[in-house]
Amino acid sequence: MKKIKIISVIVFWLSTVISTAFVNESPESIPTSSVELGEVLFNDKILSIDQSVSCASCHIPDFAFADTSSRSPGVNNNYTERNTPSVMYLVDKKHFFWDGRAKSFEEQALGPIASPKEMGLPLDEAEKRLSQSVYYQKAFKTVFDSEPSLQLLAKALGDYQRTLQPSESAYDKYIAGDINALNAAEVRGMELFIYDANCVFCHKEPYFGNDEFFNIGLFDGKDKNDIGRFTVTHDSTNIGAFETPNLRNIALTAPYMHDGSMKTLKEVLEYYNEPDKHVPNSKNRHVNMAPLKMNSKHIEDLEAFLRSLTDNRFKKTNVSINPE
Amino acid sequence: MKKLIVAQLIVFYVSLSFDLFGQREPQVNPITEANHWSNAIAWNNVTNVTKVKGLLGRENAVDSVVFHQTMETISKNGGGVLFFPVGTYIFKNTIMLYDGVVLRGENPLGVKNAKHQSYSLPTIFEFPRYKPKMDRMRADTSLFKNVSNQTAFKSIKTNTRGIKNFGLVNIDINRAIIDFRKKNTESMGFRNVLIYGIKQNNAVVPVEGIPTAAQIKGGNNWQRWTEKYIGNINLSVEANALVANCKLNDNTKDSFKQFGYMVDDGFTFDGSRAVFDYINHIGIMIEEVKTTPSTGSVINPTETDNLIASNSKNMYTNGSIEVLNNYMKLTEGNEFVKSDCEKCNVFDNDFQTTKQQYASSIIDGLTPTNTAYRTPYDKPDEVSTAYIHTYRKGESLPYRLIKPLNYDPSKKYPIVLYLHGLGERGNDNRESLRNFIWYFNTPKVRADYPCFILIPQHAYKDSTFLGNERKEHTRTMKAVLDVMKKVEKENSIDGSRRYIVGISSGGWATWETIIKFPKTFAAAVPISAYKRFNEWNEKDRLKEINTIKNFPIWAFHGSDDEWIPAMYARLTVSTLKSGGGVPKYTEFKGVGHICWDEIQYVEEFLPWLFSQKRN
């Protein structure tokens, strides 16, 4: 009898050791909602082939869920082909990625996991890893009453990303009636944004985007040869067209454009001011991309307005960091 | 009672089959009940679409010709399953099913019960989306391509009479209805239809005949109206149908506001009051099949003899119709399962209703619910008197005057100057009565707030009350003020209670007028408009701001204004506030440019307006 007791104690001890060894792969507490589970998955390196990167490695929460390099490092010393966009404020979108090839949050969520240049993990392998993890077995059981699966992985990641829209910038306070939330330069910038520079034509509220695709002149068929939306639609009017990015938290997501070719907001604004000066032989550029004829003070004001779109929670982020 | 038992048996077998087979193999009948009619489907003859040459193009675009040929071949060889492995398949055309062919997708990987919230399917059929070309898009039509009915609103159906043993299993269908109805009240002789484990979203058809000729003539050829009486799934079968474990409309997102929706009489409405709602219709419709099969029917006559007894509801004597274990979400006020057959078994379905996002102002896409807004326009001469004022070299200003109810010249009345928008310009002296002015003309308002209403019409279509140049306060506006003086001379009007109300470009003129003539009016109501204060000269800018900062202003705007983004109005108002002003501002959430019809629900508005008085 005593023997059995000792054995059972040992078995119990062993099982605890073993189970904690497994659980240690991941955070301790079991999420209770799809959003919480999504956040855990978003930050878990288990979803890359060599367990070196997570979603959050490129979509860095402190940098408005984008990163600071023009192309982001993936597994096996690869780099992404385009600049990492922020994954905030995407709820109303019908197209995802710079070329709009994904049509839903869920579809978007799995893309980078499988992409050999990003996380490089074949999707069936991803599903297998989650299914073999005691932690994720428990978590999926708790949240979905189901085994881990790709669909549920995508759902959890999607549900988490849907929560990333706090709308708590100085601009939001201003439109809610707090006229002191923006300073004079920011208000002047807002006026330029909607009148003289007509940014609002494409960058529409509430997220300052429009979920459409335009060629803004960063395609010349030579050095700049990413054909963008054309790869999806095969419509020649889409050559060199990319999705209009949302401008919320734009101050944090340098460098800019689909190719990360512009290091600062000022550079972007100077480009819009005189597109031909920066990319002389662009092809298929949209007719509305006319020079803005702004002076340097206008550009400063516009930049000030764009900075007012930064959410309060990111105030601490060191935005002076030099990209690359 | 027997019905119930049979239904429960099926439910039991269905759930059992999941556990036994794990549902991974496309050759397995999802219903394992021994004597179930669905065993007649050739489950073992599976064709994988990825193995059929030329069927799939780039991005899994389905070649319609090869796809239908493949189904035909399967059908000729005794029927079977056409299997679509994990993936999104792009269809440009309606799918026509063949005798004995079941389209089947990969089985659900997670939860197998469609009623569970995380039920999802890895095989997706994607049909074209309808993209309306609305008002806001007229500005630059090259940016937006129209998709007409011909390229959107697809369905999965068949034109072949008398087919049987066909259906759909485990497919997530986006933007197509399932339509196995009779044709022109005549039975198509369908039998053994299986619809199992389907997800379906954005499934709708538009009402035939909308847009009407008048609506097209008015430039609104893009507008559509939801057909309420065609459902997600529509069946009229002569024997045997099972719709089970389906999830309908849990994630329908295509509904859109029709900004500037035009009813047949030419009046336009705000988008929030005219939503094309993708789930404002029946869920599953099972129609009774009429008695005589057509002569062209290929049904075996001996079978049909049993099936069809004249004038009876016992259409399904040889089989059963079951609607089991489905989840459905619809806009409230719609029928989930509309069946008129006695033999229908409808059990264990979960139904959820959702509120219509905005109250609709239009019935069937044709008739407005409330017709009060038409009165001034329909009976212009009963309501008001028409005049023409001539100024300068033969230029004319048509205008109308509405007198107070029971006008008593011994009393002094306030006057409302109403400036219309761009669309109402002209010299017919009637178009100006189209919009917001109807509200001031309703019996209650006329009784509670007796006043004069002056309605000028800008006669020239190449300019507005403000002229082409922003700076120039045009002669039209001066003529308007002259007319107002004249009206005041001839009638008993309280000069300290003049109110200026303008919509759209008339709202723009309202802002400019109170800056130019700050002492004329007691209050201003600019609607769906903005004012940009002088951007060239800081001194002039301050002067403009200081002129009107303490002026009683109540501005209105729609947060989703498709013509003038709300940012413009917000900036105007907050610039005034920053200068120490106290303008009132109301933004209607979710409402577009035609926001003025919402003002009738702002209770404080009229008391506020008519209490304003100049010292």
Coordinates of N, CA, C and O in Angstrom, one line a residue, chain B residues 162-212:
Chain B
G162 N -36.8 17.8 -64.0 CA -36.8 16.4 -63.6 C -35.5 15.8 -63.1 O -35.3 14.6 -63.1
I163 N -34.5 16.7 -62.7 CA -33.3 16.1 -62.2 C -33.4 15.7 -60.7 O -34.3 16.2 -60.0
K164 N -32.6 14.7 -60.3 CA -32.7 14.3 -59.0 C -31.3 13.9 -58.4 O -30.3 14.0 -59.2
N165 N -31.2 13.7 -57.1 CA -30.0 13.3 -56.5 C -28.9 14.3 -56.7 O -27.8 14.0 -57.2
F166 N -29.1 15.6 -56.4 CA -28.1 16.6 -56.6 C -28.1 17.5 -55.4 O -29.0 17.5 -54.5
G167 N -27.0 18.3 -55.3 CA -27.0 19.2 -54.1 C -25.6 19.8 -53.8 O -24.7 19.7 -54.7
L168 N -25.5 20.3 -52.6 CA -24.3 21.0 -52.2 C -24.0 20.5 -50.8 O -24.8 20.5 -49.9
V169 N -22.7 20.2 -50.6 CA -22.3 19.8 -49.2 C -21.0 20.5 -48.8 O -20.0 20.6 -49.6
N170 N -21.0 21.1 -47.6 CA -19.8 21.7 -47.0 C -19.1 22.7 -47.9 O -17.9 22.7 -48.1
I171 N -19.9 23.7 -48.3 CA -19.3 24.8 -49.1 C -19.7 26.1 -48.4 O -20.8 26.3 -48.0
D172 N -18.7 27.0 -48.3 CA -19.0 28.4 -47.8 C -19.2 29.2 -49.1 O -18.3 29.5 -49.8
I173 N -20.5 29.6 -49.3 CA -20.9 30.3 -50.5 C -21.1 31.8 -50.2 O -21.8 32.2 -49.3
N174 N -20.3 32.6 -50.9 CA -20.4 34.0 -50.8 C -21.0 34.6 -52.0 O -20.5 34.5 -53.1
R175 N -22.2 35.3 -51.8 CA -22.8 36.1 -52.9 C -23.5 35.3 -53.9 O -23.5 35.6 -55.1
A176 N -24.2 34.2 -53.5 CA -25.1 33.5 -54.5 C -26.2 32.9 -53.7 O -26.0 32.3 -52.6
I177 N -27.4 33.0 -54.2 CA -28.5 32.3 -53.6 C -28.6 30.9 -54.2 O -28.0 30.6 -55.2
I178 N -29.3 30.0 -53.4 CA -29.5 28.7 -53.9 C -31.0 28.6 -54.4 O -31.9 28.9 -53.6
D179 N -31.2 28.3 -55.6 CA -32.5 28.5 -56.2 C -33.0 27.3 -57.0 O -32.6 27.2 -58.2
F180 N -33.7 26.5 -56.4 CA -34.3 25.4 -57.1 C -35.8 25.5 -57.0 O -36.6 24.7 -56.4
R181 N -36.3 26.6 -57.7 CA -37.7 26.9 -57.6 C -38.4 26.3 -58.9 O -37.8 26.0 -59.9
K182 N -39.7 26.3 -58.8 CA -40.5 26.0 -60.0 C -40.4 27.2 -60.9 O -40.0 28.3 -60.6
K183 N -40.7 26.9 -62.2 CA -40.6 28.0 -63.2 C -42.0 28.4 -63.6 O -42.8 27.6 -64.0
N184 N -42.3 29.7 -63.5 CA -43.6 30.2 -63.8 C -44.8 29.3 -63.3 O -45.6 28.8 -64.1
T185 N -44.8 29.1 -62.0 CA -45.8 28.2 -61.3 C -45.8 26.8 -61.8 O -46.7 26.0 -61.4
E186 N -44.9 26.4 -62.6 CA -44.9 25.0 -63.1 C -43.8 24.2 -62.5 O -42.6 24.7 -62.4
S187 N -44.0 23.0 -62.0 CA -43.0 22.2 -61.3 C -41.9 21.9 -62.3 O -42.1 21.7 -63.5
M188 N -40.7 21.9 -61.7 CA -39.5 21.5 -62.5 C -39.2 20.0 -62.2 O -38.3 19.5 -62.7
G189 N -40.0 19.4 -61.4 CA -39.9 18.0 -61.1 C -38.6 17.6 -60.4 O -38.1 16.5 -60.6
F190 N -38.1 18.5 -59.6 CA -36.9 18.2 -58.8 C -37.2 17.1 -57.7 O -38.2 17.2 -57.1
R191 N -36.2 16.2 -57.6 CA -36.4 15.3 -56.5 C -35.0 15.1 -55.8 O -34.0 15.3 -56.4
N192 N -35.0 14.7 -54.6 CA -33.8 14.3 -53.8 C -32.7 15.4 -53.9 O -31.7 15.3 -54.5
V193 N -33.1 16.5 -53.3 CA -32.1 17.7 -53.2 C -31.5 17.7 -51.8 O -32.2 17.8 -50.8
L194 N -30.2 17.7 -51.8 CA -29.5 17.7 -50.5 C -28.7 19.0 -50.3 O -27.8 19.2 -51.2
I195 N -29.0 19.7 -49.3 CA -28.2 20.9 -49.0 C -27.7 20.8 -47.6 O -28.5 20.9 -46.6
Y196 N -26.4 20.5 -47.4 CA -25.9 20.0 -46.2 C -24.6 20.7 -45.8 O -23.7 20.8 -46.6
G197 N -24.5 21.2 -44.6 CA -23.3 21.8 -44.1 C -22.8 23.1 -44.8 O -21.6 23.4 -44.8
I198 N -23.8 23.8 -45.4 CA -23.4 25.0 -46.2 C -23.3 26.2 -45.3 O -24.1 26.3 -44.3
K199 N -22.4 27.1 -45.7 CA -22.4 28.4 -45.1 C -22.8 29.4 -46.3 O -22.3 29.1 -47.4
Q200 N -23.5 30.4 -46.0 CA -23.9 31.3 -47.0 C -24.0 32.7 -46.5 O -24.6 32.9 -45.5
N201 N -23.4 33.6 -47.3 CA -23.5 35.0 -46.9 C -23.7 35.9 -48.1 O -23.3 35.5 -49.2
N202 N -24.2 37.1 -47.9 CA -24.4 38.1 -48.9 C -25.3 37.5 -50.1 O -25.0 37.7 -51.2
A203 N -26.2 36.6 -49.7 CA -27.0 36.0 -50.7 C -28.3 36.8 -50.9 O -29.1 36.9 -49.9
V204 N -28.5 37.4 -52.0 CA -29.7 38.2 -52.2 C -29.9 38.3 -53.7 O -29.0 38.1 -54.5
V205 N -31.2 38.6 -54.0 CA -31.4 39.1 -55.4 C -32.1 40.4 -55.3 O -32.9 40.7 -54.4
P206 N -31.9 41.3 -56.3 CA -32.6 42.6 -56.3 C -34.0 42.5 -56.9 O -34.2 41.6 -57.7
V207 N -34.8 43.4 -56.5 CA -36.2 43.4 -57.0 C -36.1 43.6 -58.5 O -35.3 44.5 -59.0
E208 N -36.9 42.9 -59.3 CA -36.9 43.1 -60.7 C -37.6 44.5 -61.0 O -38.6 44.8 -60.3
G209 N -37.1 45.2 -61.9 CA -37.8 46.4 -62.3 C -37.3 47.7 -61.5 O -37.8 48.8 -61.7
I210 N -36.3 47.4 -60.6 CA -35.7 48.6 -60.0 C -34.2 48.5 -60.4 O -33.6 47.5 -60.3
P211 N -33.6 49.6 -61.0 CA -34.2 50.9 -61.2 C -35.3 50.9 -62.2 O -35.2 50.3 -63.2
T212 N -36.3 51.8 -62.0 CA -37.4 52.0 -63.0 C -36.9 52.9 -64.0 O -35.8 53.5 -63.9

